[in-house]
mmCIF file of C-alpha atoms and ligand atoms in Angstrom:
data_model
loop_
_atom_site.group_PDB
_atom_site.id
_atom_site.type_symbol
_atom_site.label_atom_id
_atom_site.label_comp_id
_atom_site.label_asym_id
_atom_site.label_seq_id
_atom_site.Cartn_x
_atom_site.Cartn_y
_atom_site.Cartn_z
ATOM 1 C CA UNK A 1 6.177 -4.329 -51.770
ATOM 2 C CA UNK A 2 8.896 -3.974 -54.023
ATOM 3 C CA UNK A 3 10.684 -7.235 -55.088
ATOM 4 C CA UNK A 4 14.673 -6.703 -55.546
ATOM 5 C CA UNK A 5 17.011 -8.144 -57.964
ATOM 6 C CA UNK A 6 19.809 -10.079 -56.459
ATOM 7 C CA UNK A 7 22.272 -7.650 -57.655
ATOM 8 C CA UNK A 8 19.810 -4.967 -56.098
ATOM 9 C CA UNK A 9 19.488 -7.197 -53.029
ATOM 10 C CA UNK A 10 23.343 -7.107 -52.365
ATOM 11 C CA UNK A 11 23.984 -3.640 -53.273
ATOM 12 C CA UNK A 12 21.072 -2.334 -50.859
ATOM 13 C CA UNK A 13 22.395 -4.502 -48.086
ATOM 14 C CA UNK A 14 25.729 -3.436 -48.544
ATOM 15 C CA UNK A 15 24.951 -0.004 -48.293
ATOM 16 C CA UNK A 16 22.621 -0.715 -45.151
ATOM 17 C CA UNK A 17 25.046 -3.092 -43.424
ATOM 18 C CA UNK A 18 28.117 -0.218 -43.724
ATOM 19 C CA UNK A 19 24.986 2.307 -41.920
ATOM 20 C CA UNK A 20 24.764 -0.338 -39.158
ATOM 21 C CA UNK A 21 28.516 -0.678 -38.676
ATOM 22 C CA UNK A 22 28.911 2.898 -38.103
ATOM 23 C CA UNK A 23 25.554 3.506 -36.405
ATOM 24 C CA UNK A 24 25.971 5.705 -33.274
ATOM 25 C CA UNK A 25 21.941 6.388 -32.534
ATOM 26 C CA UNK A 26 21.818 4.919 -29.383
ATOM 27 C CA UNK A 27 24.157 4.640 -26.325
ATOM 28 C CA UNK A 28 24.890 0.881 -27.165
ATOM 29 C CA UNK A 29 27.382 2.240 -29.468
ATOM 30 C CA UNK A 30 29.634 3.094 -26.488
ATOM 31 C CA UNK A 31 29.766 -0.409 -25.410
ATOM 32 C CA UNK A 32 29.681 -2.732 -28.015
ATOM 33 C CA UNK A 33 32.590 -3.944 -30.224
ATOM 34 C CA UNK A 34 30.485 -4.647 -33.373
ATOM 35 C CA UNK A 35 27.223 -3.641 -34.532
ATOM 36 C CA UNK A 36 26.225 -6.876 -36.276
ATOM 37 C CA UNK A 37 24.457 -6.949 -39.546
ATOM 38 C CA UNK A 38 22.033 -9.530 -40.814
ATOM 39 C CA UNK A 39 23.728 -12.939 -42.178
ATOM 40 C CA UNK A 40 22.895 -15.770 -44.486
ATOM 41 C CA UNK A 41 21.099 -16.290 -47.511
ATOM 42 C CA UNK A 42 19.695 -12.922 -49.055
ATOM 43 C CA UNK A 43 17.627 -15.210 -51.412
ATOM 44 C CA UNK A 44 15.929 -16.928 -47.816
ATOM 45 C CA UNK A 45 12.677 -17.751 -47.776
ATOM 46 C CA UNK A 46 12.610 -17.676 -43.908
ATOM 47 C CA UNK A 47 13.993 -14.493 -42.013
ATOM 48 C CA UNK A 48 14.703 -15.168 -38.187
ATOM 49 C CA UNK A 49 14.692 -12.118 -36.141
ATOM 50 C CA UNK A 50 16.652 -12.757 -32.856
ATOM 51 C CA UNK A 51 16.794 -9.856 -29.920
ATOM 52 C CA UNK A 52 20.386 -8.609 -29.806
ATOM 53 C CA UNK A 53 23.977 -10.302 -30.088
ATOM 54 C CA UNK A 54 25.404 -12.171 -27.345
ATOM 55 C CA UNK A 55 28.987 -11.309 -26.022
ATOM 56 C CA UNK A 56 30.621 -13.880 -28.302
ATOM 57 C CA UNK A 57 28.603 -12.601 -31.129
ATOM 58 C CA UNK A 58 29.711 -9.141 -30.336
ATOM 59 C CA UNK A 59 33.383 -10.328 -30.183
ATOM 60 C CA UNK A 60 33.663 -12.126 -33.573
ATOM 61 C CA UNK A 61 31.008 -10.104 -35.249
ATOM 62 C CA UNK A 62 29.115 -13.054 -36.238
ATOM 63 C CA UNK A 63 25.464 -14.350 -35.846
ATOM 64 C CA UNK A 64 24.357 -17.275 -33.604
ATOM 65 C CA UNK A 65 27.716 -18.542 -32.794
ATOM 66 C CA UNK A 66 27.612 -18.489 -28.699
ATOM 67 C CA UNK A 67 25.388 -20.855 -26.541
ATOM 68 C CA UNK A 68 22.158 -19.590 -28.094
ATOM 69 C CA UNK A 69 23.856 -20.390 -30.867
ATOM 70 C CA UNK A 70 24.418 -23.692 -30.437
ATOM 71 C CA UNK A 71 20.771 -24.436 -29.555
ATOM 72 C CA UNK A 72 19.602 -22.836 -32.717
ATOM 73 C CA UNK A 73 21.811 -24.929 -34.826
ATOM 74 C CA UNK A 74 20.686 -28.022 -33.090
ATOM 75 C CA UNK A 75 17.260 -27.064 -33.688
ATOM 76 C CA UNK A 76 17.815 -26.441 -37.401
ATOM 77 C CA UNK A 77 19.593 -29.732 -37.683
ATOM 78 C CA UNK A 78 16.791 -31.581 -36.030
ATOM 79 C CA UNK A 79 14.256 -30.052 -38.697
ATOM 80 C CA UNK A 80 16.435 -30.466 -41.330
ATOM 81 C CA UNK A 81 16.923 -26.914 -42.370
ATOM 82 C CA UNK A 82 20.322 -25.689 -43.720
ATOM 83 C CA UNK A 83 21.354 -22.561 -41.961
ATOM 84 C CA UNK A 84 23.053 -21.938 -45.338
ATOM 85 C CA UNK A 85 19.498 -21.375 -46.753
ATOM 86 C CA UNK A 86 18.040 -18.791 -44.242
ATOM 87 C CA UNK A 87 18.798 -15.613 -43.265
ATOM 88 C CA UNK A 88 19.360 -14.379 -39.560
ATOM 89 C CA UNK A 89 19.295 -10.876 -37.892
ATOM 90 C CA UNK A 90 18.668 -9.262 -34.873
ATOM 91 C CA UNK A 91 16.076 -6.717 -33.482
ATOM 92 C CA UNK A 92 18.825 -4.766 -31.714
ATOM 93 C CA UNK A 93 21.894 -4.930 -33.434
ATOM 94 C CA UNK A 94 24.588 -4.021 -30.627
ATOM 95 C CA UNK A 95 25.029 -5.900 -27.366
ATOM 96 C CA UNK A 96 22.946 -5.563 -24.645
ATOM 97 C CA UNK A 97 25.130 -4.939 -21.232
ATOM 98 C CA UNK A 98 24.878 -8.047 -18.935
ATOM 99 C CA UNK A 99 22.027 -9.621 -21.324
ATOM 100 C CA UNK A 100 19.708 -6.811 -20.062
ATOM 101 C CA UNK A 101 16.429 -6.058 -21.591
ATOM 102 C CA UNK A 102 16.329 -3.360 -24.117
ATOM 103 C CA UNK A 103 14.625 -0.206 -23.484
ATOM 104 C CA UNK A 104 11.638 1.317 -25.753
ATOM 105 C CA UNK A 105 14.087 3.603 -27.016
ATOM 106 C CA UNK A 106 16.837 1.359 -27.988
ATOM 107 C CA UNK A 107 14.185 -0.582 -29.992
ATOM 108 C CA UNK A 108 12.867 2.843 -31.439
ATOM 109 C CA UNK A 109 16.338 3.968 -32.799
ATOM 110 C CA UNK A 110 17.590 0.461 -34.136
ATOM 111 C CA UNK A 111 14.432 -1.170 -35.371
ATOM 112 C CA UNK A 112 14.317 0.630 -38.754
ATOM 113 C CA UNK A 113 17.459 -1.060 -39.630
ATOM 114 C CA UNK A 114 15.420 -4.407 -39.626
ATOM 115 C CA UNK A 115 12.390 -2.539 -41.513
ATOM 116 C CA UNK A 116 14.831 -2.526 -44.336
ATOM 117 C CA UNK A 117 16.165 -5.610 -44.234
ATOM 118 C CA UNK A 118 12.669 -7.207 -44.545
ATOM 119 C CA UNK A 119 12.007 -5.143 -47.566
ATOM 120 C CA UNK A 120 15.260 -6.077 -49.058
ATOM 121 C CA UNK A 121 15.374 -9.584 -48.398
ATOM 122 C CA UNK A 122 11.602 -10.035 -48.862
ATOM 123 C CA UNK A 123 11.001 -13.455 -47.245
ATOM 124 C CA UNK A 124 8.442 -15.705 -47.557
ATOM 125 C CA UNK A 125 8.011 -15.992 -43.503
ATOM 126 C CA UNK A 126 9.298 -13.751 -41.061
ATOM 127 C CA UNK A 127 10.332 -15.897 -37.522
ATOM 128 C CA UNK A 128 10.319 -13.344 -34.816
ATOM 129 C CA UNK A 129 12.501 -15.153 -31.925
ATOM 130 C CA UNK A 130 11.097 -14.448 -28.502
ATOM 131 C CA UNK A 131 9.094 -11.858 -26.918
ATOM 132 C CA UNK A 132 10.725 -8.385 -28.208
ATOM 133 C CA UNK A 133 10.879 -9.330 -31.341
ATOM 134 C CA UNK A 134 7.723 -10.451 -31.666
ATOM 135 C CA UNK A 135 5.879 -7.498 -30.015
ATOM 136 C CA UNK A 136 8.029 -5.169 -32.392
ATOM 137 C CA UNK A 137 7.211 -6.979 -35.806
ATOM 138 C CA UNK A 138 3.678 -7.813 -34.524
ATOM 139 C CA UNK A 139 3.461 -3.883 -33.650
ATOM 140 C CA UNK A 140 4.869 -3.197 -37.273
ATOM 141 C CA UNK A 141 2.350 -5.243 -39.000
ATOM 142 C CA UNK A 142 -0.628 -3.844 -37.230
ATOM 143 C CA UNK A 143 -1.779 -6.876 -35.239
ATOM 144 C CA UNK A 144 -3.018 -6.057 -31.547
ATOM 145 C CA UNK A 145 0.398 -5.512 -29.656
ATOM 146 C CA UNK A 146 -1.359 -5.664 -26.372
ATOM 147 C CA UNK A 147 -2.395 -9.095 -26.724
ATOM 148 C CA UNK A 148 1.388 -10.010 -27.759
ATOM 149 C CA UNK A 149 2.453 -7.894 -24.967
ATOM 150 C CA UNK A 150 0.361 -9.750 -22.385
ATOM 151 C CA UNK A 151 0.990 -13.398 -23.683
ATOM 152 C CA UNK A 152 3.662 -14.448 -26.035
ATOM 153 C CA UNK A 153 2.265 -17.885 -25.368
ATOM 154 C CA UNK A 154 -0.925 -16.904 -27.076
ATOM 155 C CA UNK A 155 1.045 -16.503 -30.797
ATOM 156 C CA UNK A 156 4.071 -18.704 -30.345
ATOM 157 C CA UNK A 157 3.898 -21.489 -33.096
ATOM 158 C CA UNK A 158 1.212 -19.814 -34.627
ATOM 159 C CA UNK A 159 1.315 -18.738 -38.472
ATOM 160 C CA UNK A 160 0.035 -15.209 -38.645
ATOM 161 C CA UNK A 161 -1.239 -13.323 -41.928
ATOM 162 C CA UNK A 162 -1.019 -9.887 -41.330
ATOM 163 C CA UNK A 163 -0.912 -7.077 -43.840
ATOM 164 C CA UNK A 164 0.236 -9.374 -46.635
ATOM 165 C CA UNK A 165 2.987 -10.799 -44.299
ATOM 166 C CA UNK A 166 3.345 -14.076 -43.128
ATOM 167 C CA UNK A 167 4.711 -14.280 -39.585
ATOM 168 C CA UNK A 168 5.640 -17.485 -37.158
ATOM 169 C CA UNK A 169 6.929 -16.253 -33.835
ATOM 170 C CA UNK A 170 8.654 -18.788 -32.024
ATOM 171 C CA UNK A 171 10.811 -18.736 -28.811
ATOM 172 C CA UNK A 172 14.235 -17.433 -28.523
ATOM 173 C CA UNK A 173 16.930 -20.451 -28.461
ATOM 174 C CA UNK A 174 18.080 -18.824 -25.054
ATOM 175 C CA UNK A 175 14.815 -19.715 -23.614
ATOM 176 C CA UNK A 176 15.646 -23.199 -24.382
ATOM 177 C CA UNK A 177 19.068 -23.170 -22.051
ATOM 178 C CA UNK A 178 16.781 -22.372 -19.537
ATOM 179 C CA UNK A 179 13.894 -24.599 -19.873
ATOM 180 C CA UNK A 180 15.244 -27.930 -22.253
ATOM 181 C CA UNK A 181 11.851 -29.077 -21.485
ATOM 182 C CA UNK A 182 10.698 -26.945 -24.467
ATOM 183 C CA UNK A 183 12.671 -28.243 -26.972
ATOM 184 C CA UNK A 184 10.938 -31.303 -28.511
ATOM 185 C CA UNK A 185 7.828 -28.914 -28.808
ATOM 186 C CA UNK A 186 9.877 -26.126 -30.588
ATOM 187 C CA UNK A 187 11.574 -28.719 -32.995
ATOM 188 C CA UNK A 188 8.366 -29.724 -33.856
ATOM 189 C CA UNK A 189 7.363 -25.889 -34.716
ATOM 190 C CA UNK A 190 10.578 -25.873 -36.506
ATOM 191 C CA UNK A 191 9.498 -28.856 -38.723
ATOM 192 C CA UNK A 192 6.817 -27.097 -39.731
ATOM 193 C CA UNK A 193 8.690 -24.312 -40.590
ATOM 194 C CA UNK A 194 10.846 -26.075 -42.997
ATOM 195 C CA UNK A 195 7.468 -26.414 -44.964
ATOM 196 C CA UNK A 196 7.857 -23.352 -46.306
ATOM 197 C CA UNK A 197 11.235 -23.754 -47.774
HETATM 198 S S1 SF4 B 1 21.721 -0.762 -31.127
HETATM 199 FE FE1 SF4 B 1 20.990 -0.292 -33.417
HETATM 200 S S2 SF4 B 1 20.857 2.133 -32.934
HETATM 201 FE FE2 SF4 B 1 22.170 1.318 -31.289
HETATM 202 S S3 SF4 B 1 23.951 1.984 -31.812
HETATM 203 FE FE3 SF4 B 1 23.432 -0.118 -32.270
HETATM 204 S S4 SF4 B 1 22.888 -0.261 -34.502
HETATM 205 FE FE4 SF4 B 1 22.811 2.168 -33.630
#
């Protein structure tokens, strides 16, 4: 995989981010306020991939500032990970109305942006958050997608070496809003993640 200099990274991201902001490849462009670009440290060793912006993120054009973001910040803090040192992005760049599931077409329309972000940022570890991001990333790196589809729990918190990439699937922070009992275990996994920094 090509490694970009800092200047090349910034220039490539600027071009990509413009393409994301004006994208109308799928019908989510009609209902969004903003198509969210990735955010964070472009030299990050850890790249988090969430599903899509929430309502607050869509309205304010920022990553992880709504209820899920509060959980995300709490997990980072508990593990001693500085949010300024990671890169965060979404699988689907536009908000999903009423928090519905993404369609296969929407993921296929949008995920080429994620591919380019991974190429540019070139993180040490890719951290897909939740089922859809994990399924897409495992499929991209030629794992058995059926296994992920059938059981996210089998890959949750496991460091996978696939096609030269390190992938560490974790639950989406939104899952902890509904299941706070997952929190202690998830904090331990974030502490493992910190060792890659
Ligand atoms: S979800 Fe992705 S593909 Fe669809 S309009 Fe937004 S940026 Fe474009």
